[in-house]
Coordinates of C-alpha atoms in Angstrom, one line a residue:
Chain G
M1 CA 109.1 90.0 99.4
K2 CA 106.6 92.6 100.6
T3 CA 107.2 96.3 100.6
L4 CA 105.6 99.0 102.7
V5 CA 105.9 102.5 101.4
I6 CA 105.1 105.0 104.2
I7 CA 104.4 108.4 102.5
S8 CA 104.4 111.6 104.6
H9 CA 103.4 114.7 102.8
P10 CA 101.1 117.4 104.2
E11 CA 99.7 118.3 100.7
L12 CA 100.1 115.2 98.6
D13 CA 97.5 116.2 96.0
E14 CA 99.4 119.4 95.2
S15 CA 102.8 117.8 94.7
S16 CA 103.4 116.9 91.1
S17 CA 106.3 114.7 92.0
Q18 CA 104.4 112.7 94.6
Q19 CA 101.4 112.4 92.3
F20 CA 103.7 111.0 89.6
L21 CA 105.1 108.4 92.0
V22 CA 101.7 107.5 93.4
Q23 CA 100.2 107.1 89.9
S24 CA 103.1 104.9 88.9
F25 CA 102.6 102.7 92.0
P26 CA 102.7 99.0 90.9
E27 CA 99.4 97.1 91.3
S28 CA 100.7 94.2 93.3
E29 CA 99.6 92.5 96.5
N30 CA 103.3 92.6 97.5
V31 CA 103.4 96.4 97.7
T32 CA 101.4 98.5 100.2
L33 CA 101.1 102.3 99.9
H34 CA 100.4 104.0 103.2
H35 CA 99.9 107.8 103.2
L36 CA 100.1 109.0 106.9
E37 CA 98.4 112.3 106.5
K38 CA 95.4 110.7 104.7
T39 CA 95.2 107.8 107.2
Y40 CA 95.5 110.1 110.3
P41 CA 94.1 113.5 109.4
E42 CA 93.9 114.3 113.1
G43 CA 97.4 113.2 113.7
K44 CA 96.5 110.4 116.2
I45 CA 98.6 107.3 115.3
D46 CA 97.1 103.8 115.8
K47 CA 100.3 102.3 117.2
K48 CA 99.2 98.7 117.2
R49 CA 98.0 98.9 113.7
E50 CA 101.2 100.4 112.5
Q51 CA 103.3 97.8 114.3
A52 CA 101.3 95.0 112.6
L53 CA 101.8 96.7 109.2
L54 CA 105.6 96.8 109.8
K55 CA 105.6 93.1 110.9
A56 CA 103.8 92.1 107.7
H57 CA 106.4 93.6 105.4
D58 CA 110.1 92.9 104.6
R59 CA 111.1 96.2 103.1
I60 CA 110.1 99.5 104.8
L61 CA 110.4 102.7 102.7
F62 CA 109.9 106.3 104.0
Q63 CA 108.9 108.5 101.1
F64 CA 108.8 112.3 101.8
P65 CA 109.8 115.7 100.6
F66 CA 113.2 116.5 102.2
Y67 CA 112.1 119.9 103.8
W68 CA 114.8 121.2 106.1
Y69 CA 116.8 118.0 105.7
S70 CA 114.2 115.8 107.4
S71 CA 110.7 114.4 107.1
P72 CA 107.4 116.3 107.6
P73 CA 106.3 116.3 111.3
L74 CA 103.7 113.5 111.1
L75 CA 106.3 110.9 110.1
K76 CA 108.5 112.0 113.0
H77 CA 105.4 111.7 115.3
W78 CA 104.9 108.2 113.8
Q79 CA 108.5 107.3 114.6
D80 CA 108.2 108.5 118.2
E81 CA 104.9 106.6 118.7
V82 CA 105.5 103.4 116.7
L83 CA 109.2 102.6 117.1
E84 CA 108.9 102.1 120.8
E85 CA 111.2 100.2 123.1
H86 CA 110.5 96.4 123.4
F87 CA 109.1 96.6 119.8
A88 CA 111.8 98.2 117.7
F89 CA 114.8 98.0 120.1
G90 CA 115.8 97.0 123.6
H91 CA 114.7 93.8 125.4
R92 CA 112.5 91.7 123.1
G93 CA 112.5 94.6 120.7
H94 CA 113.5 92.5 117.7
H95 CA 110.5 92.9 115.4
L96 CA 112.2 95.0 112.7
K97 CA 115.5 93.1 112.8
G98 CA 116.7 91.9 109.4
K99 CA 114.2 93.9 107.4
E100 CA 115.3 96.4 104.7
F101 CA 114.9 100.1 105.4
G102 CA 115.2 102.9 102.8
L103 CA 114.3 106.4 101.9
V104 CA 112.6 107.8 98.8
L105 CA 113.5 111.5 98.9
V106 CA 112.0 114.3 96.8
I107 CA 114.4 117.2 96.9
G108 CA 113.9 120.7 95.6
V109 CA 117.5 121.7 95.1
G110 CA 119.9 120.4 92.5
E111 CA 122.1 117.4 93.3
K112 CA 125.5 119.2 92.9
E113 CA 124.6 121.6 95.8
Y114 CA 124.7 118.7 98.2
Q115 CA 128.4 118.7 98.8
T116 CA 131.0 120.8 100.6
G117 CA 131.3 124.1 98.8
G118 CA 127.8 123.6 97.3
Q119 CA 124.9 125.8 98.3
E120 CA 123.6 123.2 100.8
G121 CA 127.0 122.4 102.0
F122 CA 126.4 118.8 103.1
S123 CA 125.9 115.5 101.2
I124 CA 122.6 113.5 101.4
S125 CA 124.7 110.8 103.1
E126 CA 125.6 113.2 105.9
L127 CA 122.1 114.7 106.2
T128 CA 120.4 111.3 106.5
K129 CA 122.6 110.1 109.4
P130 CA 119.5 110.2 111.8
Y131 CA 117.8 107.6 109.5
Q132 CA 120.9 105.5 109.3
A133 CA 121.0 105.5 113.1
V134 CA 117.3 104.4 113.1
A135 CA 118.3 101.4 110.9
K136 CA 121.2 100.6 113.2
K137 CA 119.2 100.8 116.4
T138 CA 116.4 98.7 115.0
G139 CA 118.7 96.2 113.3
M140 CA 117.4 97.0 109.8
N141 CA 119.6 97.0 106.7
Y142 CA 119.9 100.5 105.3
L143 CA 119.4 100.7 101.5
K144 CA 120.9 103.3 99.2
P145 CA 118.3 106.0 99.1
L146 CA 116.3 106.8 95.9
E147 CA 117.0 110.5 95.5
I148 CA 114.7 112.6 93.2
F149 CA 116.2 116.0 92.6
Q150 CA 114.2 118.8 91.1
F151 CA 111.4 116.8 89.6
P152 CA 109.8 119.8 87.8
Y153 CA 112.9 120.3 85.7
M154 CA 113.1 116.6 84.6
T155 CA 112.7 115.8 80.9
E156 CA 110.0 113.2 79.8
D157 CA 112.8 110.7 79.3
E158 CA 114.2 111.3 82.8
K159 CA 110.7 110.8 84.2
M160 CA 110.3 107.5 82.4
K161 CA 113.6 106.3 83.9
L162 CA 112.5 107.5 87.3
L163 CA 109.3 105.5 87.0
I164 CA 111.1 102.3 86.1
R165 CA 113.6 102.9 88.9
Y166 CA 110.8 103.5 91.4
Q167 CA 108.9 100.4 90.4
Q168 CA 112.1 98.4 90.8
W169 CA 112.8 99.9 94.2
L170 CA 109.4 98.7 95.3
T171 CA 109.3 95.3 93.9
I172 CA 112.7 93.6 93.3
D173 CA 115.2 92.1 95.7
R174 CA 118.4 94.0 95.8
P175 CA 117.2 97.0 93.7
D176 CA 120.8 98.3 93.5
S177 CA 122.0 95.2 91.6
L178 CA 122.3 95.5 87.9
R179 CA 121.4 91.8 87.4
S180 CA 118.2 92.2 89.4
R181 CA 117.2 95.3 87.3
E182 CA 117.9 93.4 84.1
E183 CA 115.8 90.4 85.1
W184 CA 113.0 92.8 86.1
M185 CA 113.1 94.5 82.7
I186 CA 113.0 91.3 80.8
Q187 CA 110.0 90.1 82.9
E188 CA 108.2 93.4 82.2
L189 CA 108.9 93.3 78.5
E190 CA 107.7 89.7 78.2
A191 CA 104.5 90.5 80.1
I192 CA 103.5 93.1 77.5
D193 CA 100.4 92.0 75.7
H194 CA 101.4 91.9 72.0
Q195 CA 97.8 92.5 71.0
L196 CA 98.1 96.0 72.6
L197 CA 101.2 96.9 70.6
N198 CA 99.9 99.0 67.7
S199 CA 102.1 97.4 65.0
A200 CA 104.2 94.5 64.2
D201 CA 107.1 96.9 64.4
S202 CA 106.6 97.5 68.1
A203 CA 106.5 93.8 68.8
F204 CA 109.7 93.4 67.0
V205 CA 111.3 96.2 69.0
V206 CA 110.3 94.6 72.3
E207 CA 111.7 91.2 71.2
K208 CA 114.9 92.8 70.1
A209 CA 115.2 94.6 73.5
I210 CA 114.9 91.3 75.3
E211 CA 117.5 89.7 73.1
L212 CA 119.9 92.7 73.6
L213 CA 119.5 92.5 77.4
E214 CA 120.2 88.8 77.4
D215 CA 123.2 89.2 75.1
N216 CA 124.6 91.9 77.4
R217 CA 124.1 89.7 80.4
M218 CA 126.1 86.8 78.7
E219 CA 128.9 89.2 77.9
L220 CA 129.0 90.5 81.5
D221 CA 128.9 87.0 82.9
E222 CA 131.9 86.0 80.7
L223 CA 133.8 89.1 81.8
A224 CA 133.1 88.3 85.5
M225 CA 134.3 84.7 85.0
H226 CA 137.4 86.0 83.3
I227 CA 138.1 88.4 86.2
D228 CA 137.5 85.6 88.7
Q229 CA 140.1 83.3 86.9
T230 CA 142.7 86.1 86.7
H231 CA 142.4 86.6 90.5
Q232 CA 142.9 82.9 91.4
Chain Q
M1 CA 122.6 140.2 123.7
K2 CA 119.1 138.7 123.6
T3 CA 118.5 134.9 123.7
L4 CA 115.4 133.1 122.5
V5 CA 115.1 129.5 123.8
I6 CA 112.5 127.6 121.7
I7 CA 111.6 124.5 123.7
S8 CA 109.8 121.6 122.1
H9 CA 108.6 118.8 124.3
P10 CA 105.2 117.0 124.1
E11 CA 105.1 116.4 127.9
L12 CA 107.2 119.1 129.5
D13 CA 105.7 118.8 133.0
E14 CA 106.6 115.1 133.2
S15 CA 110.2 115.5 132.2
S16 CA 112.5 115.9 135.2
S17 CA 115.4 117.3 133.1
Q18 CA 113.3 119.8 131.3
Q19 CA 111.7 120.9 134.6
F20 CA 115.2 121.4 136.1
L21 CA 116.2 123.5 133.1
V22 CA 113.0 125.6 133.1
Q23 CA 113.2 126.2 136.9
S24 CA 116.8 127.4 136.6
F25 CA 115.9 129.7 133.8
P26 CA 117.5 133.1 134.5
E27 CA 115.2 136.0 135.3
S28 CA 116.3 138.5 132.8
E29 CA 114.7 140.6 130.1
N30 CA 117.4 139.5 127.8
V31 CA 116.3 135.8 127.8
T32 CA 113.0 134.6 126.4
L33 CA 111.6 131.1 127.1
H34 CA 109.2 129.9 124.4
H35 CA 107.5 126.5 124.8
L36 CA 106.0 125.6 121.5
E37 CA 103.5 122.9 122.7
K38 CA 102.2 125.2 125.4
T39 CA 101.9 128.2 123.0
Y40 CA 100.3 126.2 120.2
P41 CA 98.3 123.3 121.8
E42 CA 96.4 122.8 118.5
G43 CA 99.6 122.8 116.5
K44 CA 98.8 125.9 114.4
I45 CA 101.8 128.1 114.3
D46 CA 101.5 131.9 114.1
K47 CA 104.2 132.4 111.5
K48 CA 104.3 136.2 111.6
R49 CA 104.6 136.2 115.4
E50 CA 107.4 133.7 115.3
Q51 CA 109.3 135.6 112.7
A52 CA 109.0 138.8 114.8
L53 CA 110.3 136.8 117.8
L54 CA 113.3 135.6 115.8
K55 CA 114.1 139.1 114.6
A56 CA 114.1 140.5 118.2
H57 CA 116.8 138.1 119.4
D58 CA 120.5 137.5 118.6
R59 CA 120.9 133.9 119.8
I60 CA 118.4 131.3 118.9
L61 CA 118.5 128.0 120.8
F62 CA 116.4 124.9 120.1
Q63 CA 115.9 122.9 123.3
F64 CA 114.4 119.4 123.0
P65 CA 114.7 115.7 123.9
F66 CA 116.7 114.0 121.2
Y67 CA 114.1 111.3 120.4
W68 CA 115.1 109.3 117.3
Y69 CA 118.0 111.7 116.7
S70 CA 115.8 114.7 115.9
S71 CA 113.3 117.1 117.4
P72 CA 109.7 116.4 118.4
P73 CA 107.2 116.9 115.5
L74 CA 106.0 120.4 116.5
L75 CA 109.5 121.9 116.2
K76 CA 109.9 120.4 112.7
H77 CA 106.4 121.9 111.9
W78 CA 107.7 125.2 113.2
Q79 CA 110.7 125.0 111.0
D80 CA 108.7 124.2 107.9
E81 CA 106.3 127.1 108.6
V82 CA 108.5 129.9 110.0
L83 CA 111.8 129.4 108.1
E84 CA 110.3 130.2 104.8
E85 CA 111.9 131.5 101.6
H86 CA 112.4 135.3 101.5
F87 CA 112.5 135.4 105.3
A88 CA 115.2 132.8 106.3
F89 CA 116.9 132.3 102.9
G90 CA 116.7 133.1 99.3
H91 CA 116.0 136.6 97.8
R92 CA 115.7 139.1 100.6
G93 CA 115.7 136.2 103.1
H94 CA 118.4 137.7 105.3
H95 CA 116.6 138.1 108.6
L96 CA 118.5 135.4 110.5
K97 CA 121.9 136.2 109.0
G98 CA 124.7 136.7 111.5
K99 CA 122.6 135.5 114.5
E100 CA 123.8 132.6 116.7
F101 CA 122.1 129.2 116.5
G102 CA 122.5 126.4 118.9
L103 CA 121.0 123.2 120.3
V104 CA 120.3 122.2 123.9
L105 CA 119.9 118.4 123.7
V106 CA 118.5 116.2 126.4
I107 CA 119.7 112.7 125.6
G108 CA 118.6 109.4 127.2
V109 CA 121.6 107.3 126.3
G110 CA 125.2 107.6 127.7
E111 CA 127.7 109.8 125.9
K112 CA 130.2 107.0 125.1
E113 CA 127.5 105.2 123.0
Y114 CA 127.6 108.1 120.4
Q115 CA 130.6 107.0 118.4
T116 CA 131.5 104.3 115.9
G117 CA 131.4 101.0 117.7
G118 CA 129.1 102.4 120.4
Q119 CA 125.5 101.3 120.8
E120 CA 124.2 104.3 118.8
G121 CA 127.0 104.2 116.3
F122 CA 127.1 107.8 115.3
S123 CA 128.4 111.0 117.0
I124 CA 126.2 113.9 118.0
S125 CA 128.1 116.0 115.4
E126 CA 127.1 113.5 112.7
L127 CA 123.5 113.2 113.9
T128 CA 122.9 117.0 114.0
K129 CA 124.0 117.6 110.4
P130 CA 120.5 118.7 109.5
Y131 CA 120.6 121.5 112.1
Q132 CA 124.1 122.5 110.9
A133 CA 122.7 122.7 107.4
V134 CA 119.8 124.9 108.7
A135 CA 122.4 127.3 110.2
K136 CA 124.4 127.3 106.9
K137 CA 121.3 127.9 104.8
T138 CA 120.0 130.8 107.0
G139 CA 123.5 132.3 107.5
M140 CA 123.5 131.7 111.3
N141 CA 126.6 130.8 113.3
Y142 CA 126.3 127.3 114.7
L143 CA 127.3 127.0 118.3
K144 CA 128.7 124.0 120.1
P145 CA 125.6 122.2 121.4
L146 CA 124.9 121.9 125.1
E147 CA 124.5 118.1 125.4
I148 CA 122.8 116.7 128.5
F149 CA 123.3 113.0 128.7
Q150 CA 121.3 110.8 131.1
F151 CA 120.0 113.5 133.4
P152 CA 118.4 111.1 135.9
Y153 CA 121.8 109.5 136.7
M154 CA 123.5 112.8 137.4
T155 CA 124.9 113.5 140.9
E156 CA 123.8 116.7 142.7
D157 CA 127.2 118.1 142.0
E158 CA 126.9 117.4 138.2
K159 CA 123.4 119.0 138.2
M160 CA 124.8 122.2 139.8
K161 CA 127.5 122.3 137.2
L162 CA 124.8 121.8 134.5
L163 CA 122.7 124.7 136.0
I164 CA 125.7 127.0 135.8
R165 CA 126.6 125.9 132.3
Y166 CA 123.0 126.3 131.1
Q167 CA 122.6 129.8 132.6
Q168 CA 125.9 130.8 130.9
W169 CA 124.7 129.3 127.6
L170 CA 121.7 131.6 127.8
T171 CA 123.3 134.8 129.0
I172 CA 126.9 135.3 128.1
D173 CA 128.7 136.1 124.8
R174 CA 130.8 133.3 123.6
P175 CA 129.7 130.7 126.2
D176 CA 132.4 128.3 125.1
S177 CA 135.2 130.8 126.1
L178 CA 136.8 130.2 129.5
R179 CA 137.4 133.9 130.1
S180 CA 133.6 134.7 129.5
R181 CA 132.7 131.9 131.9
E182 CA 135.1 133.2 134.6
E183 CA 133.7 136.8 134.2
W184 CA 130.2 135.5 134.5
M185 CA 131.1 133.6 137.7
I186 CA 132.8 136.6 139.4
Q187 CA 129.8 138.7 138.5
E188 CA 127.4 136.2 140.0
L189 CA 129.5 135.8 143.2
E190 CA 129.7 139.5 143.7
A191 CA 126.0 139.8 143.3
I192 CA 125.3 137.6 146.2
D193 CA 123.6 139.5 149.0
H194 CA 125.9 139.0 152.0
Q195 CA 123.0 139.5 154.4
L196 CA 121.6 136.3 153.0
L197 CA 124.6 134.2 153.7
N198 CA 124.0 132.4 157.0
S199 CA 127.4 133.0 158.5
A200 CA 130.6 135.0 158.3
D201 CA 132.2 131.8 157.0
S202 CA 130.1 131.7 153.9
A203 CA 130.9 135.3 153.1
F204 CA 134.6 134.5 153.5
V205 CA 134.3 131.5 151.1
V206 CA 132.7 133.6 148.4
E207 CA 135.4 136.3 148.7
K208 CA 138.1 133.7 148.5
A209 CA 136.4 132.1 145.4
I210 CA 136.5 135.5 143.7
E211 CA 140.1 136.0 144.6
L212 CA 141.0 132.5 143.4
L213 CA 139.3 133.1 140.0
E214 CA 141.1 136.4 139.6
D215 CA 144.5 134.9 140.5
N216 CA 143.9 132.1 138.0
R217 CA 143.1 134.6 135.3
M218 CA 146.3 136.6 136.0
E219 CA 148.4 133.4 135.8
L220 CA 146.6 132.4 132.5
D221 CA 147.2 135.9 131.1
E222 CA 150.9 135.7 131.9
L223 CA 151.1 132.3 130.3
A224 CA 149.4 133.5 127.2
M225 CA 151.7 136.5 127.0
H226 CA 154.7 134.2 127.4
I227 CA 153.5 132.0 124.6
D228 CA 152.9 135.0 122.3
Q229 CA 156.4 136.2 122.9
T230 CA 157.9 132.7 122.2
H231 CA 156.1 132.7 118.9
Q232 CA 157.3 136.0 117.7

């Protein structure tokens, strides 16, 4: 599976959250980072190039700061130029059909404000309807968004969790499935070069983490089997 | 009441619907037409000027083609620049509070497609949540949008009705109230210069139309009074 991350941010270098995400970007030929403002400083989109990029990937992610409940202007310009009739919709416009489409949103206000009665008054699900409609019109499958609220207030621990979540979002099939996330974690733990771990203790911890994940999975599988039998 | 119509359209001259609206724009010192792409061809917004414009008007309308369920990029850029903290929201950010805010949407697809099961799948009320959230955050009162579906397929009669509706939207208090619309119509009819009417017949028709509207209003008032008494 190949993932294209289209980032739109007018001042990427000055955003601590975007820098954090960009620096944790996995080095893989299956993941492409594409920063629109850097690629097109004059704002003139190369439509054919963008359409070829879309065709070459299976998962399309829009990553942007959620200013005024929408994307920065260049991403909207990109949509208006690239997602044209006969390519993205309409007669023979089937080139995005069946791909996955998702949002990585960096949000300045706290999560609890995005509900009726909260300061913002609307949920993220409500405010992202235009993107859900893009997915519908182009025949793409809309993923649960990755929402990053108030990055500057995150603890180091929360940032580490975000990093893992982000890498999973970019690389694994069905990033919202617990099983996929477990498999990804085991793979990453096994890939650690034990020479690099600074003590026998660390190697031991990694091994134990893998064992624990595998044990958890067996228990979950047994529970699932039990539930299936009960429902027969 | 002073109305500011902020139009965003990358090719205004080539849009028959926008040309129709611009040409039917009422000549009044209380209505200001402001085309962003014409004012800022380089895309560089004069923030202070825009904020002064907003302060000088009571009703703010965004008029744009509803491409990909949102505005053209320049209007989004305008939002990000002009609606800044301490002006539009936050501490001392009360300058838009109590104003009216509305959308004039030009939409290429038919009205019935904007519902669950329709081709677009979402209603205009759902797709405009980001603008409703702008109104909430800035303390403006959100008006019912003026939705113009498939202008090129409209009959002459429908276009005339749209023209009247649009002029009302720009000039009268409470454009969604029947009474306000009637009053506006009587005023317009009375303002017709009878010298310009090409026959005594036309003058007679105008007089009869005024009489009819006034009679209708009396009947409606009687009905309303009757209902009020019934509910006491």
